[in-house]
Amino acid sequence: DVCSSDLVMGYGQKIFSEGTIIYQVATLLDSQVVNAQVKSVQQIKGSHTKVDLVSSVGKTSTIFNSREGEGAILQEYGAQKIMIPVTKENLQSRNQKYEQLVYEFQKDTKMILSYACTKAVASLPDGTQLEVYFSKDLVTDNTDIGFQFGKLPGLALEFTSRKGNRAITYSAISILFEPVPIQQFDVPTAGYRILNYEIGRAHV
């Protein structure tokens, strides 16, 4: 159910301004699944975003406030806890390769979590092929979520990044429109070893 606070644009189109999307993440080598025990939990609340990539060995979280232009990347693997403060410029630099994506829209469609999705494909300069199924019924006004999709006119609910014999597929398994507590987006003030971005990005 969509909360009454969700904005509606046009018939059946919703702005995803607050809630949680959970993706199942599978890595394939030569078309064989080698790791499917990973989840990506993406939360949004207005200008705040948080993405947790959770596996059996640990978790990497990216927290960002686009209004303030700052956030942090947190890594928790065993006893190792690292925090890398990030600025808007850091993220723009990291995501620059996605900004000029040119998509070719395909005729293929599929239903994902009751949303009609359209297929689009694109290529990165390094040869990586992107294949995305997105829904025009869901859009977000926060461009920090789904940054790797450039100017797609909708929210990506399934996407595959393929290079050589390796592919990684994200498949949405849950969309929740419930409010997200603001504390979820707090950057820790203690308990982490702090690395600056230039050094720390080698760990990300």
Tab-separated table of C-alpha atoms in Angstrom:
chain	number	residue	atom	x	y	z
A	1	ASP	CA	0.000	0.000	0.000
A	2	VAL	CA	1.207	3.475	-0.843
A	3	CYS	CA	1.165	6.037	1.940
A	4	SER	CA	-0.989	9.099	1.491
A	5	SER	CA	2.166	11.231	1.458
A	6	ASP	CA	3.344	9.704	-1.837
A	7	LEU	CA	2.961	12.099	-4.723
A	8	VAL	CA	1.224	10.923	-7.861
A	9	MET	CA	2.264	12.179	-11.291
A	10	GLY	CA	-0.128	11.338	-14.042
A	11	TYR	CA	-2.185	8.200	-14.173
A	12	GLY	CA	-0.607	5.410	-12.155
A	13	GLN	CA	2.790	7.099	-11.809
A	14	LYS	CA	4.246	7.506	-8.324
A	15	ILE	CA	7.240	9.443	-7.055
A	16	PHE	CA	9.313	7.147	-4.879
A	17	SER	CA	10.355	9.778	-2.336
A	18	GLU	CA	10.496	7.548	0.740
A	19	GLY	CA	10.785	3.813	1.259
A	20	THR	CA	12.967	0.760	0.727
A	21	ILE	CA	13.821	-1.380	-2.288
A	22	ILE	CA	15.505	-4.740	-1.716
A	23	TYR	CA	17.412	-6.356	-4.579
A	24	GLN	CA	18.740	-9.898	-4.802
A	25	VAL	CA	22.255	-9.752	-6.265
A	26	ALA	CA	23.669	-12.648	-8.286
A	27	THR	CA	27.142	-12.945	-9.794
A	28	LEU	CA	27.568	-15.171	-12.843
A	29	LEU	CA	30.685	-16.521	-14.540
A	30	ASP	CA	30.188	-18.075	-17.978
A	31	SER	CA	26.421	-17.887	-17.343
A	32	GLN	CA	26.713	-19.996	-14.181
A	33	VAL	CA	25.638	-18.480	-10.858
A	34	VAL	CA	28.623	-18.414	-8.482
A	35	ASN	CA	27.203	-16.209	-5.725
A	36	ALA	CA	23.547	-15.435	-5.078
A	37	GLN	CA	23.735	-14.828	-1.326
A	38	VAL	CA	24.025	-11.059	-1.592
A	39	LYS	CA	21.344	-8.410	-1.107
A	40	SER	CA	21.291	-4.692	-1.829
A	41	VAL	CA	18.977	-2.685	0.429
A	42	GLN	CA	18.325	0.816	-0.912
A	43	GLN	CA	16.557	3.310	1.352
A	44	ILE	CA	15.457	6.835	0.537
A	45	LYS	CA	13.922	9.657	2.553
A	46	GLY	CA	13.768	12.939	0.662
A	47	SER	CA	17.364	14.071	0.114
A	48	HIS	CA	18.750	11.171	2.177
A	49	THR	CA	19.852	7.873	0.615
A	50	LYS	CA	21.425	4.748	2.053
A	51	VAL	CA	22.533	1.663	0.142
A	52	ASP	CA	23.598	-1.472	2.048
A	53	LEU	CA	25.334	-4.258	0.125
A	54	VAL	CA	25.095	-7.250	2.455
A	55	SER	CA	26.836	-10.604	2.026
A	56	SER	CA	27.818	-13.514	4.251
A	57	VAL	CA	31.226	-11.941	4.876
A	58	GLY	CA	30.177	-8.405	5.719
A	59	LYS	CA	28.491	-5.192	4.648
A	60	THR	CA	29.298	-2.034	2.707
A	61	SER	CA	26.996	0.960	3.234
A	62	THR	CA	26.880	4.240	1.338
A	63	ILE	CA	25.056	7.033	3.167
A	64	PHE	CA	24.530	10.378	1.482
A	65	ASN	CA	22.581	13.606	2.017
A	66	SER	CA	22.272	15.367	-1.334
A	67	ARG	CA	21.013	18.570	0.282
A	68	GLU	CA	24.157	18.899	2.419
A	69	GLY	CA	26.390	17.308	-0.235
A	70	GLU	CA	28.103	14.933	2.166
A	71	GLY	CA	28.010	11.389	3.503
A	72	ALA	CA	30.194	8.342	4.068
A	73	ILE	CA	31.029	4.858	2.844
A	74	LEU	CA	31.115	2.335	5.700
A	75	GLN	CA	32.741	-1.081	5.506
A	76	GLU	CA	32.185	-3.767	8.121
A	77	TYR	CA	34.018	-7.038	7.475
A	78	GLY	CA	34.737	-9.124	10.563
A	79	ALA	CA	36.491	-6.944	13.127
A	80	GLN	CA	37.464	-4.394	10.472
A	81	LYS	CA	35.297	-1.255	10.431
A	82	ILE	CA	36.304	1.512	8.037
A	83	MET	CA	34.616	4.849	7.311
A	84	ILE	CA	35.408	6.914	4.205
A	85	PRO	CA	33.830	10.397	4.275
A	86	VAL	CA	32.542	11.448	0.846
A	87	THR	CA	31.466	14.710	-0.739
A	88	LYS	CA	29.200	15.397	-3.686
A	89	GLU	CA	32.332	15.921	-5.813
A	90	ASN	CA	33.678	12.497	-4.778
A	91	LEU	CA	30.480	10.754	-5.860
A	92	GLN	CA	30.259	12.739	-9.087
A	93	SER	CA	33.811	11.699	-9.926
A	94	ARG	CA	33.090	8.043	-9.129
A	95	ASN	CA	29.858	8.045	-11.135
A	96	GLN	CA	31.031	10.174	-14.058
A	97	LYS	CA	31.151	7.226	-16.445
A	98	TYR	CA	27.372	6.799	-16.089
A	99	GLU	CA	26.385	10.409	-16.795
A	100	GLN	CA	26.497	10.284	-20.582
A	101	LEU	CA	24.807	6.912	-21.027
A	102	VAL	CA	22.767	6.631	-24.200
A	103	TYR	CA	20.088	3.963	-23.962
A	104	GLU	CA	18.468	2.008	-26.735
A	105	PHE	CA	14.926	1.158	-25.736
A	106	GLN	CA	13.762	-2.327	-26.643
A	107	LYS	CA	10.350	-3.859	-27.250
A	108	ASP	CA	10.901	-6.447	-24.501
A	109	THR	CA	8.736	-6.003	-21.403
A	110	LYS	CA	8.184	-7.925	-18.187
A	111	MET	CA	6.247	-7.608	-14.950
A	112	ILE	CA	8.373	-7.160	-11.826
A	113	LEU	CA	6.603	-6.904	-8.467
A	114	SER	CA	3.372	-5.993	-10.294
A	115	TYR	CA	5.045	-3.143	-12.181
A	116	ALA	CA	5.217	-3.157	-15.989
A	117	CYS	CA	8.876	-2.782	-16.986
A	118	THR	CA	10.529	-1.887	-20.273
A	119	LYS	CA	13.988	-3.051	-21.360
A	120	ALA	CA	16.803	-0.646	-22.190
A	121	VAL	CA	20.436	-1.374	-23.084
A	122	ALA	CA	23.573	0.752	-23.056
A	123	SER	CA	27.361	0.423	-23.255
A	124	LEU	CA	30.087	2.007	-21.133
A	125	PRO	CA	33.399	3.184	-22.631
A	126	ASP	CA	35.229	0.264	-20.964
A	127	GLY	CA	33.076	-2.248	-22.842
A	128	THR	CA	30.669	-3.025	-20.000
A	129	GLN	CA	27.169	-3.790	-21.275
A	130	LEU	CA	24.160	-2.665	-19.230
A	131	GLU	CA	20.732	-4.235	-19.540
A	132	VAL	CA	17.982	-2.595	-17.498
A	133	TYR	CA	14.291	-3.261	-16.931
A	134	PHE	CA	12.700	-0.077	-15.599
A	135	SER	CA	9.188	0.955	-14.673
A	136	LYS	CA	7.748	4.250	-15.872
A	137	ASP	CA	5.181	3.911	-13.076
A	138	LEU	CA	7.872	4.593	-10.456
A	139	VAL	CA	10.104	7.656	-10.587
A	140	THR	CA	12.335	9.248	-7.979
A	141	ASP	CA	13.178	12.894	-7.401
A	142	ASN	CA	16.472	11.966	-5.722
A	143	THR	CA	19.098	11.313	-8.386
A	144	ASP	CA	21.536	9.776	-5.882
A	145	ILE	CA	19.516	6.564	-5.965
A	146	GLY	CA	20.015	4.720	-9.219
A	147	PHE	CA	22.882	7.008	-10.276
A	148	GLN	CA	24.219	4.329	-12.628
A	149	PHE	CA	21.151	4.593	-14.845
A	150	GLY	CA	21.691	8.121	-16.074
A	151	LYS	CA	18.516	9.668	-17.429
A	152	LEU	CA	16.200	6.662	-17.551
A	153	PRO	CA	12.539	7.815	-17.327
A	154	GLY	CA	11.695	5.446	-14.488
A	155	LEU	CA	13.029	3.303	-11.664
A	156	ALA	CA	15.206	0.269	-12.461
A	157	LEU	CA	13.797	-2.922	-10.935
A	158	GLU	CA	16.193	-5.343	-12.641
A	159	PHE	CA	19.602	-4.625	-14.124
A	160	THR	CA	22.584	-6.577	-15.357
A	161	SER	CA	26.141	-5.336	-15.788
A	162	ARG	CA	28.091	-7.620	-18.136
A	163	LYS	CA	31.765	-7.552	-19.112
A	164	GLY	CA	33.605	-10.482	-20.643
A	165	ASN	CA	32.464	-13.730	-19.017
A	166	ARG	CA	31.311	-12.027	-15.815
A	167	ALA	CA	27.860	-10.585	-15.104
A	168	ILE	CA	26.173	-9.139	-12.035
A	169	THR	CA	22.374	-9.007	-11.884
A	170	TYR	CA	20.261	-7.034	-9.410
A	171	SER	CA	16.614	-8.156	-9.184
A	172	ALA	CA	14.084	-6.271	-7.048
A	173	ILE	CA	12.338	-8.642	-4.630
A	174	SER	CA	10.559	-6.094	-2.442
A	175	ILE	CA	9.400	-2.473	-2.566
A	176	LEU	CA	8.203	-0.926	0.694
A	177	PHE	CA	6.658	2.526	0.888
A	178	GLU	CA	6.684	2.722	4.690
A	179	PRO	CA	8.480	5.719	6.255
A	180	VAL	CA	12.178	5.180	6.975
A	181	PRO	CA	13.432	6.442	10.388
A	182	ILE	CA	15.783	9.387	9.899
A	183	GLN	CA	18.286	7.688	12.244
A	184	GLN	CA	18.957	5.170	9.466
A	185	PHE	CA	20.871	7.888	7.631
A	186	ASP	CA	23.084	8.969	10.536
A	187	VAL	CA	26.825	8.755	9.906
A	188	PRO	CA	28.567	7.092	12.890
A	189	THR	CA	30.714	9.328	15.066
A	190	ALA	CA	32.867	6.590	16.629
A	191	GLY	CA	33.981	2.984	16.247
A	192	TYR	CA	35.394	3.244	12.718
A	193	ARG	CA	38.888	3.739	11.340
A	194	ILE	CA	38.667	6.777	9.078
A	195	LEU	CA	40.348	6.858	5.670
A	196	ASN	CA	40.288	9.810	3.308
A	197	TYR	CA	38.513	9.281	0.001
A	198	GLU	CA	41.593	9.055	-2.223
A	199	ILE	CA	43.110	6.287	-0.088
A	200	GLY	CA	39.834	4.675	0.909
A	201	ARG	CA	38.377	4.228	-2.571
A	202	ALA	CA	40.888	1.457	-3.171
A	203	HIS	CA	39.006	-0.479	-0.472
A	204	VAL	CA	35.537	0.095	-1.961
